Coordinates of C-alpha atoms and ligand atoms in Angstrom, one line a residue:
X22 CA -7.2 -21.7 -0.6
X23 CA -4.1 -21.8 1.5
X24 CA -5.9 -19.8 4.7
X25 CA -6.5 -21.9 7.4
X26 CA -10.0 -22.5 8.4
X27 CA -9.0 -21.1 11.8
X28 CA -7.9 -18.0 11.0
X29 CA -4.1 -18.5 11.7
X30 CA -3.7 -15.3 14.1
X31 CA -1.7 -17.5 16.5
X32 CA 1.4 -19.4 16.4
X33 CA 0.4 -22.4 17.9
X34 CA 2.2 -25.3 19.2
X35 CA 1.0 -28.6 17.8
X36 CA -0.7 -30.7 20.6
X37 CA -4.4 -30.9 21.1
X38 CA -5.3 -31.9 24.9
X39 CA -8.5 -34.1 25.7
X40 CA -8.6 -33.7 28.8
X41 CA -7.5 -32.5 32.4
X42 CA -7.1 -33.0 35.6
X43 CA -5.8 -30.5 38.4
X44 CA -2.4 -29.4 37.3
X45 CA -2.5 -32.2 34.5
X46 CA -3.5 -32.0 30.7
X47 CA -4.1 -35.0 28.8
X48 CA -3.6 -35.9 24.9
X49 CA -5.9 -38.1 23.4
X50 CA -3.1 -40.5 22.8
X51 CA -2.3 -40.7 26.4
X52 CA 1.1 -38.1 26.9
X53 CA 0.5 -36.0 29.7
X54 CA 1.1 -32.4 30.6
X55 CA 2.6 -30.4 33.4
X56 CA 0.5 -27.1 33.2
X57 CA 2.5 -24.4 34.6
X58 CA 0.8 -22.0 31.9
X59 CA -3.1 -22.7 33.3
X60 CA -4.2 -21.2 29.6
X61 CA -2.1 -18.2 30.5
X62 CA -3.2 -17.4 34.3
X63 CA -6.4 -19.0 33.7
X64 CA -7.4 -22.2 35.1
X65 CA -6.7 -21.1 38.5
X66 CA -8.3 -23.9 40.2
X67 CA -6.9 -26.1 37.9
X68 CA -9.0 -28.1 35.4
X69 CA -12.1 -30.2 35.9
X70 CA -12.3 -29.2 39.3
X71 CA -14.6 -31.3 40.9
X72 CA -17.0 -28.4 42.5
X73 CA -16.6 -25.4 39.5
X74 CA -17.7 -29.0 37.4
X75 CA -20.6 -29.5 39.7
X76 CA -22.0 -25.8 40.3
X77 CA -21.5 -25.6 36.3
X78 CA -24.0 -28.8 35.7
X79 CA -26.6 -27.7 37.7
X80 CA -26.8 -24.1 36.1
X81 CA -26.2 -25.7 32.7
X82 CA -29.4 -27.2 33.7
X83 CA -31.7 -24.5 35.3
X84 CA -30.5 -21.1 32.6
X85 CA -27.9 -20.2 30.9
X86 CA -28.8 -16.8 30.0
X87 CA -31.5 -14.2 29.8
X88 CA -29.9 -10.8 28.9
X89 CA -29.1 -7.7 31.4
X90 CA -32.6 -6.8 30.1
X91 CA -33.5 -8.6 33.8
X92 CA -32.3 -9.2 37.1
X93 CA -29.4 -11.8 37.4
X94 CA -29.1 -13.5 40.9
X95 CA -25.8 -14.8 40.5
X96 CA -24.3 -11.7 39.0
X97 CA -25.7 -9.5 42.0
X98 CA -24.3 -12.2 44.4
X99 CA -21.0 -12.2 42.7
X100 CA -21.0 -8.6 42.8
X101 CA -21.8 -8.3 46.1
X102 CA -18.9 -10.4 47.2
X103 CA -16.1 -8.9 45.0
X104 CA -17.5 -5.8 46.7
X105 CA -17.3 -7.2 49.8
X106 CA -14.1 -8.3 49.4
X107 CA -12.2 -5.0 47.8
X108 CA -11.8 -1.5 47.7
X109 CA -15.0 -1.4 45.3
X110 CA -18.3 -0.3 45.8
X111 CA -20.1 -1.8 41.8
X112 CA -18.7 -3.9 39.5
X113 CA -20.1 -3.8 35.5
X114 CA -19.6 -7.9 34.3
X115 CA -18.0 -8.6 30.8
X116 CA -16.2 -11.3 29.2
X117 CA -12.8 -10.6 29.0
X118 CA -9.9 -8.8 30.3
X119 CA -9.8 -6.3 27.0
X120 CA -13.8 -5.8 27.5
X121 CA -13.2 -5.2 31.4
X122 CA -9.9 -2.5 30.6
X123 CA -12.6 -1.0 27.5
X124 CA -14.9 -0.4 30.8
X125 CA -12.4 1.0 32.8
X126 CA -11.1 3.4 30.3
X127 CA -14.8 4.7 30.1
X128 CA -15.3 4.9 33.2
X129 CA -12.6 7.4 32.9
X130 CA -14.0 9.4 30.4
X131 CA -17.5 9.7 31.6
X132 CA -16.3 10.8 34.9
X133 CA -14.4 13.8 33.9
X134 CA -17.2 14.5 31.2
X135 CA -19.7 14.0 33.8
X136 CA -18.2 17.3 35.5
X137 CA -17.8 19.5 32.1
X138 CA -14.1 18.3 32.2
X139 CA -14.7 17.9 28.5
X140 CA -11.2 18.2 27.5
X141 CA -10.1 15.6 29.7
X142 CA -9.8 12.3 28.3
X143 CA -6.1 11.1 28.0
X144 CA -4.6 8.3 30.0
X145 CA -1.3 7.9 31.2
X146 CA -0.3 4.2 30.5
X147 CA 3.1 2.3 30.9
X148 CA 6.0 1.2 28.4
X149 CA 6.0 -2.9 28.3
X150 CA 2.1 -2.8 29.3
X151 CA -0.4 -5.0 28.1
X152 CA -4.1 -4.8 28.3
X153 CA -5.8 -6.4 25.3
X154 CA -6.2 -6.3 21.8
X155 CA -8.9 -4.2 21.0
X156 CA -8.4 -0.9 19.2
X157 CA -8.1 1.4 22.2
X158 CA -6.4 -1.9 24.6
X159 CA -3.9 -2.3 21.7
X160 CA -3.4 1.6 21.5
X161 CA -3.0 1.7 25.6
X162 CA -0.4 -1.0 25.3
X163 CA 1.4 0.8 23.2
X164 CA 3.5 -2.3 21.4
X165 CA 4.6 -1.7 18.3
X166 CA 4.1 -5.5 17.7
X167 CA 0.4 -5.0 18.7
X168 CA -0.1 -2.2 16.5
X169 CA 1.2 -2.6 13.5
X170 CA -1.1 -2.6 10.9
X171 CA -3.7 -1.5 12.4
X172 CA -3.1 2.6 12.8
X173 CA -4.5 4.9 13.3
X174 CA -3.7 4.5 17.2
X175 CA -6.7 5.2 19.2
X176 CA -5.7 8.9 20.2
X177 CA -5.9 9.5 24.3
X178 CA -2.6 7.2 25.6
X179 CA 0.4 9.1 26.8
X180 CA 3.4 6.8 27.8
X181 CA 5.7 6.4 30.3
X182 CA 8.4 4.1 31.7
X183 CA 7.0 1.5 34.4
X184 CA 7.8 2.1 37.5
X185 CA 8.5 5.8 36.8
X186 CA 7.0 8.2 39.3
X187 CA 8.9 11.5 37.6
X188 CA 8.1 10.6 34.0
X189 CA 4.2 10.0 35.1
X190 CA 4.2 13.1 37.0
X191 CA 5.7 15.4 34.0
X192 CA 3.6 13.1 31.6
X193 CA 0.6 14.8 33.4
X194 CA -1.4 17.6 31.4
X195 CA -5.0 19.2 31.7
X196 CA -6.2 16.8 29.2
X197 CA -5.4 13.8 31.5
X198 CA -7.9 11.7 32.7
X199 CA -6.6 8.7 34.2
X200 CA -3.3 6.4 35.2
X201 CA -3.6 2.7 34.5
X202 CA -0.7 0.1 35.5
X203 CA -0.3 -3.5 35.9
X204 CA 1.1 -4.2 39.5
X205 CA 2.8 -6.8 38.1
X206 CA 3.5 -6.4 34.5
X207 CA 3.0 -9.9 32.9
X208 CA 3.1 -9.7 29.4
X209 CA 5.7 -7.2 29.7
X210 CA 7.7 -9.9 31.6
X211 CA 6.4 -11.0 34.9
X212 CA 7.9 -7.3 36.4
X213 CA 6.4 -6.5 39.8
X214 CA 5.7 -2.7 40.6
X215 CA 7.4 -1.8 44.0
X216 CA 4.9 -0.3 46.7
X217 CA 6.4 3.3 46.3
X218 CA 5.7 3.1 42.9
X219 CA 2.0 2.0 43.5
X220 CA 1.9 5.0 46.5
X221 CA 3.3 7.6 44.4
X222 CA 1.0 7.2 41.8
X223 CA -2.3 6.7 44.5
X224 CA -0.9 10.2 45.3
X225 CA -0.2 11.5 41.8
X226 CA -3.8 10.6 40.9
X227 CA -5.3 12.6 44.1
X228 CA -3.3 15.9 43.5
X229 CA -4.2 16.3 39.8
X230 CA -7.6 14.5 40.2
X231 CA -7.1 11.5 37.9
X232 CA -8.6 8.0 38.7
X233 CA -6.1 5.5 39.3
X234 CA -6.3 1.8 37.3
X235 CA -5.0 -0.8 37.6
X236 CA -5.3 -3.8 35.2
X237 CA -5.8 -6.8 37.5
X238 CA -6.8 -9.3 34.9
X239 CA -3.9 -11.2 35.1
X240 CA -2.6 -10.6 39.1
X241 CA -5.8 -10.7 40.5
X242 CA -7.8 -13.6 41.9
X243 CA -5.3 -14.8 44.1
X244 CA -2.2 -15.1 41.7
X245 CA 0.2 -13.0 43.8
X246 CA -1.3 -14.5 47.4
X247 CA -4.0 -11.6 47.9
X248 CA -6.9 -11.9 46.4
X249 CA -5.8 -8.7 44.0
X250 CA -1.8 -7.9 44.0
X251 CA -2.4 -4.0 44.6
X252 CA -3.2 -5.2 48.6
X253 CA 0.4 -5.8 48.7
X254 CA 1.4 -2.4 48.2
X255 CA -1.7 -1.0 50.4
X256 CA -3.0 1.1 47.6
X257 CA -6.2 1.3 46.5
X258 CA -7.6 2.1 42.8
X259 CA -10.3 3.9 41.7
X260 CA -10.9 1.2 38.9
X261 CA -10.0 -2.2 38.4
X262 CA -9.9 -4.5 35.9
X263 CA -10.6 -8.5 36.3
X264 CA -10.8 -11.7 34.2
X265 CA -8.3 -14.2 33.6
X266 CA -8.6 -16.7 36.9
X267 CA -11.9 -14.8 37.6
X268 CA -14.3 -17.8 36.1
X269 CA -11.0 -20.7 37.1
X270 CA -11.5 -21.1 32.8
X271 CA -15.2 -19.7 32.3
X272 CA -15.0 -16.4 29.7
X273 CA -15.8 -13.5 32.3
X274 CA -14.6 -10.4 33.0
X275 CA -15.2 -7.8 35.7
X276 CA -14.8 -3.5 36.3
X277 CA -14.5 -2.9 39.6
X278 CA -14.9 0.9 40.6
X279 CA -15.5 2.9 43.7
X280 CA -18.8 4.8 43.8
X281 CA -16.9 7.8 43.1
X282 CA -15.7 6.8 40.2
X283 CA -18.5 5.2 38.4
X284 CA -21.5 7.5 39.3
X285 CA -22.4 8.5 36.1
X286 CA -22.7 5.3 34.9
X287 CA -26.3 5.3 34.6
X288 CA -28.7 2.9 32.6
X289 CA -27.6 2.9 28.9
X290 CA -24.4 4.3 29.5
X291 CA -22.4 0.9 29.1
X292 CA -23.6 -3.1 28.1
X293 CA -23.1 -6.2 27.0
X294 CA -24.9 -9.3 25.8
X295 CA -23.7 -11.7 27.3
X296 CA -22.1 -10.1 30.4
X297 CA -22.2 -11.7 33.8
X298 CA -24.6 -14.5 32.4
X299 CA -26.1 -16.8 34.6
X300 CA -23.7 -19.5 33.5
X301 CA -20.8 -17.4 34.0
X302 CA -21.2 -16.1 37.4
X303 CA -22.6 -19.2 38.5
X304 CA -18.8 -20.5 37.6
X305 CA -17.1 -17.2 39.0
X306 CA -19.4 -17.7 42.3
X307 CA -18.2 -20.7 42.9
X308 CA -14.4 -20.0 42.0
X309 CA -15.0 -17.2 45.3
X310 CA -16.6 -19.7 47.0
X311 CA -13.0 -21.8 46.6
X312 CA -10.9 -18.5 47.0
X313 CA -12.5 -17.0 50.2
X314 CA -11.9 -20.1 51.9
X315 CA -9.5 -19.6 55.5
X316 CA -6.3 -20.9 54.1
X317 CA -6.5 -20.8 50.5
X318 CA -4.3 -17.9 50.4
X319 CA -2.1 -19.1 52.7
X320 CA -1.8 -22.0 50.4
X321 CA -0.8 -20.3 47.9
X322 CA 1.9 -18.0 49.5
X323 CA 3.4 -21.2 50.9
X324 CA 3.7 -22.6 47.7
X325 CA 5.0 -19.4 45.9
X326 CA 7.6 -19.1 48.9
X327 CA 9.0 -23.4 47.8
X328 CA 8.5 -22.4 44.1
X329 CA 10.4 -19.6 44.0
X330 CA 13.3 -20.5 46.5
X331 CA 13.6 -23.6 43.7
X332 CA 13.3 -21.5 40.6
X333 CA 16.0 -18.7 42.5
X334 CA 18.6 -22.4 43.0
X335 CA 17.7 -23.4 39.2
X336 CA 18.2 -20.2 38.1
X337 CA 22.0 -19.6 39.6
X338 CA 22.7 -23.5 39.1
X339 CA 22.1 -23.3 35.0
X340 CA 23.7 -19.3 35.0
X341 CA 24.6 -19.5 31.3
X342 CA 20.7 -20.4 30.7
X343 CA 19.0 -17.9 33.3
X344 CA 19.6 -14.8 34.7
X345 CA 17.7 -14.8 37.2
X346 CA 13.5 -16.0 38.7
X347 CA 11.2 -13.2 39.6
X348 CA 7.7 -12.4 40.3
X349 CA 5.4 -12.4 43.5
X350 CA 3.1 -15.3 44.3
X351 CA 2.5 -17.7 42.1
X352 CA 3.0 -15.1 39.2
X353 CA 6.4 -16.4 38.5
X354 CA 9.3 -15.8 36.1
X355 CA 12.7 -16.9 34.6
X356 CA 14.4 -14.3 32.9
X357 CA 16.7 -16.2 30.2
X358 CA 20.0 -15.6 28.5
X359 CA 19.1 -17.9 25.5
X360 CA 16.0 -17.4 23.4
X361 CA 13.2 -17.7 26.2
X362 CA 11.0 -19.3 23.1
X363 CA 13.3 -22.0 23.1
X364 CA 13.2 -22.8 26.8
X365 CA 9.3 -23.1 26.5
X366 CA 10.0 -25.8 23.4
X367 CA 12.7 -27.6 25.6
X368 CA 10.0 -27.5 28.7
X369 CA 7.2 -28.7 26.3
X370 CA 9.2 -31.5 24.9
X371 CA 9.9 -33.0 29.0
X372 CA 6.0 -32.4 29.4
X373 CA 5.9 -28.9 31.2
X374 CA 3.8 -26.1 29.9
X375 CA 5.2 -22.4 30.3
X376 CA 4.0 -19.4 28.4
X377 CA 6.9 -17.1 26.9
X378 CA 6.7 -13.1 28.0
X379 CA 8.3 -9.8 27.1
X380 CA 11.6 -9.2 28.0
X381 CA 12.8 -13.0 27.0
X382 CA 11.3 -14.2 30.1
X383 CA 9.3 -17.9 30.6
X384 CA 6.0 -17.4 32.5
X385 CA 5.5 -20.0 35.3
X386 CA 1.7 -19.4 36.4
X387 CA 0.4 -22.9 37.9
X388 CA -2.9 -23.5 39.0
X389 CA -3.2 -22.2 42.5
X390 CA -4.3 -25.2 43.8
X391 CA -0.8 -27.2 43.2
X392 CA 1.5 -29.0 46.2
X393 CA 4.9 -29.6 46.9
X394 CA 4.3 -32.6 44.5
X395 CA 3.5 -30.6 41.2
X396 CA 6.3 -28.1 42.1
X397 CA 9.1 -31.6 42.8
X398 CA 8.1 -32.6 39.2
X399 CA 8.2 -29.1 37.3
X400 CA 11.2 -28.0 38.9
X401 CA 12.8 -31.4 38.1
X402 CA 11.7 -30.6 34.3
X403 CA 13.3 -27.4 34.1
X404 CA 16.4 -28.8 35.6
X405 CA 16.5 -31.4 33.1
X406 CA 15.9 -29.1 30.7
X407 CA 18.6 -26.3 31.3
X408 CA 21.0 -29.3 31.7
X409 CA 19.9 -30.0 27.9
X410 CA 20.2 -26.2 26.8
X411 CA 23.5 -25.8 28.4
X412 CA 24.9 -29.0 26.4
X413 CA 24.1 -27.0 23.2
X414 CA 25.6 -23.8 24.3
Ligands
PLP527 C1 -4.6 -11.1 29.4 C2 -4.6 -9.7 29.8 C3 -5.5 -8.8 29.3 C4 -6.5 -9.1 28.1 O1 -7.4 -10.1 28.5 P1 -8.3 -10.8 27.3 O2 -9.2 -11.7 28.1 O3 -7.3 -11.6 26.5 O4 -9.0 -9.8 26.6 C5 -5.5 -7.5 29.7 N1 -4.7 -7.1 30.7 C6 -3.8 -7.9 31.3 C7 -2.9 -7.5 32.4 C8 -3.7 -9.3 30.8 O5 -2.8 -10.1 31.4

């Protein structure tokens, strides 16, 4: 048997952590960790955080879960507040960010079918998108990477180039039912949408009747300085898509929709088992509880604004290394003339964690929760380790 017992569907770096602390991960033999990745836009509080840590023990010991067969406080509490707090009148709880896009792109489907729009069931996606790895997330994605192997393509995904308005616009036919977009494309290579982009479409979907999406998962929950990135642009969806930082490292996902949008989804329509458990939105409570806290946000646009101002120096200091830093919020990345793959290795061996994206860029997500202090010692690291790459060159 030569199979790992894991099945070896990742190409993992090998370090096991132990433990962590706010921005910090520890190995068990005592090297520590910079984590600038947050288990890819994750940990947005950062890890062990003292309250998520508490509010998790004391559900851990009441109930951890009881099916959607009954009422769940803490899930009607947490939707309540993400209502509260967004263009969204219901939200249908999941556990992940391809579970909550699966949702969104039924939620599509059932509301043109709900009005004897049979025919219409095709969504318009964008090139360089990622939404998950299920069959249809894979097939809205549209990667070749993603798919191969796996055909047929879930049929229904037309698509375009991001940030596009024309292309979307002619892509449109009477089968289409929806639009989805990142507005900040993070797989794809941390590639912000700009606000007449996000208008256009807002106003694309109204003329031809088409529910706008956008995928959230990763720019949502603060990452971009709003609580979800599409405030930026002052557009509103029809449906959104949430996981990632929504449980700060918890599994849980979320579909946001307007009533509009989802009113045919009626008992039986959608589910899942362990949806918006009691431990889950117990956790996701209390990462809102941290989030809609006066200042929090202001936090973390004050730290985007010294991140990025650094990243933007680093980036024209080391110019045979970078081309350039980009991103909004804490969202951040550095697009790279060498192989951004070996950036992350070169990071990793001087104790910072980045994730690699599309488009040979190096994610920088941090925990939101980081200071001036974190941000002195990564940008440091990167320094250092451009200086290092350069010396090869
Ligand atoms: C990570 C991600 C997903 C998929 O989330 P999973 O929890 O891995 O299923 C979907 N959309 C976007 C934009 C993401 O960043």
């Amino acid at each position: 048997m030569s199979i790992s017992a894991v099945m070896p569907t990742y190409a993992r770096t090998d370090v096991m952590f132990d433990h962590g602390e706010g921005a910090w991960l520890y190995t068990a033999d005592g090297r520590r960790f910079l984590d600038f990745g947050a288990g890819v836009a994750v940990t947005a509080l950062g890890h062990a955080h003292p309250y998520l840590v508490d509010v998790l023990k004391s559900q851990a010991e009441k109930l951890w879960h009881c099916s959607n067969l009954y009422r769940v406080p803490g899930q009607e509490k947490l939707a309540a507040r993400l209502v509260d707090n967004s263009f969204a009148d219901t939200a249908f709880f999941c556990n992940s960010g391809a579970e909550a896009m699966e949702c969104a792109l039924k939620i599509a489907r059932r509301y043109h079918q709900a009005q004897g729009a049979k025919e219409k069931y095709r969504v318009i996606t964008a090139r360089g998108a990622f939404h998950g790895r299920t069959l249809a997330t894979i097939s809205a994605g549209g990667q070749e990477k993603h798919l191969d192997g796996f055909a047929p393509k879930v049929d229904g995904f037309d698509q375009v180039a991001f940030g596009n308005l024309n292309e979307a616009r002619a892509a449109i036919t009477a089968q289409t039912a929806a639009v989805v977009v990142e507005p900040v494309q993070g797989e794809g290579g941390i590639i912000p949408a700009d606000a007449q982009y996000l208008k256009g479409l807002r106003a694309m979907a109204d003329e031809f009747r088409l529910l706008l999406i956008f995928d959230e998962v990763q720019t949502g929950m603060g990452r971009t300085g709003k609580l979800f990135a599409h405030e930026w642009a002052g557009v509103t969806p029809d449906v959104m898509a949430l996981a990632k930082g929504l449980g700060g490292g918890f599994p849980i996902g979320a579909c946001l929709a307007t009533e509009r949008a989802a009113k045919d989804m009626k008992p039986g329509t959608h589910g899942s088992t362990f949806g918006g458990n009691p431990l889950a939105t117990a956790v996701a409570n209390a990462v809102l509880d941290v989030m809609l806290k006066p200042g929090f946000l202001a936090h973390v646009n004050a730290m985007a604004a010294v991140l990025h101002a650094r990243l933007d120096a680093i980036a024209r200091k080391h110019d045979r290394v970078f081309q350039e830093a980009r991103g909004q919020g804490l969202m951040l990345g550095l697009k790279c003339k060498v192989p951004n793959g070996d950036v992350v290795a070169r990071l990793f061996a001087n104790g910072l964690l980045a994730v690699a994206a599309g488009d040979n860029v190096v994610r920088l997500v941090p925990p939101l929760i980081i200071g001036e202090t974190e941000i002195d010692a990564a940008t440091a690291i990167i320094d250092l380790a451009a200086g290092q790459l350069a010396a090869t060159l």
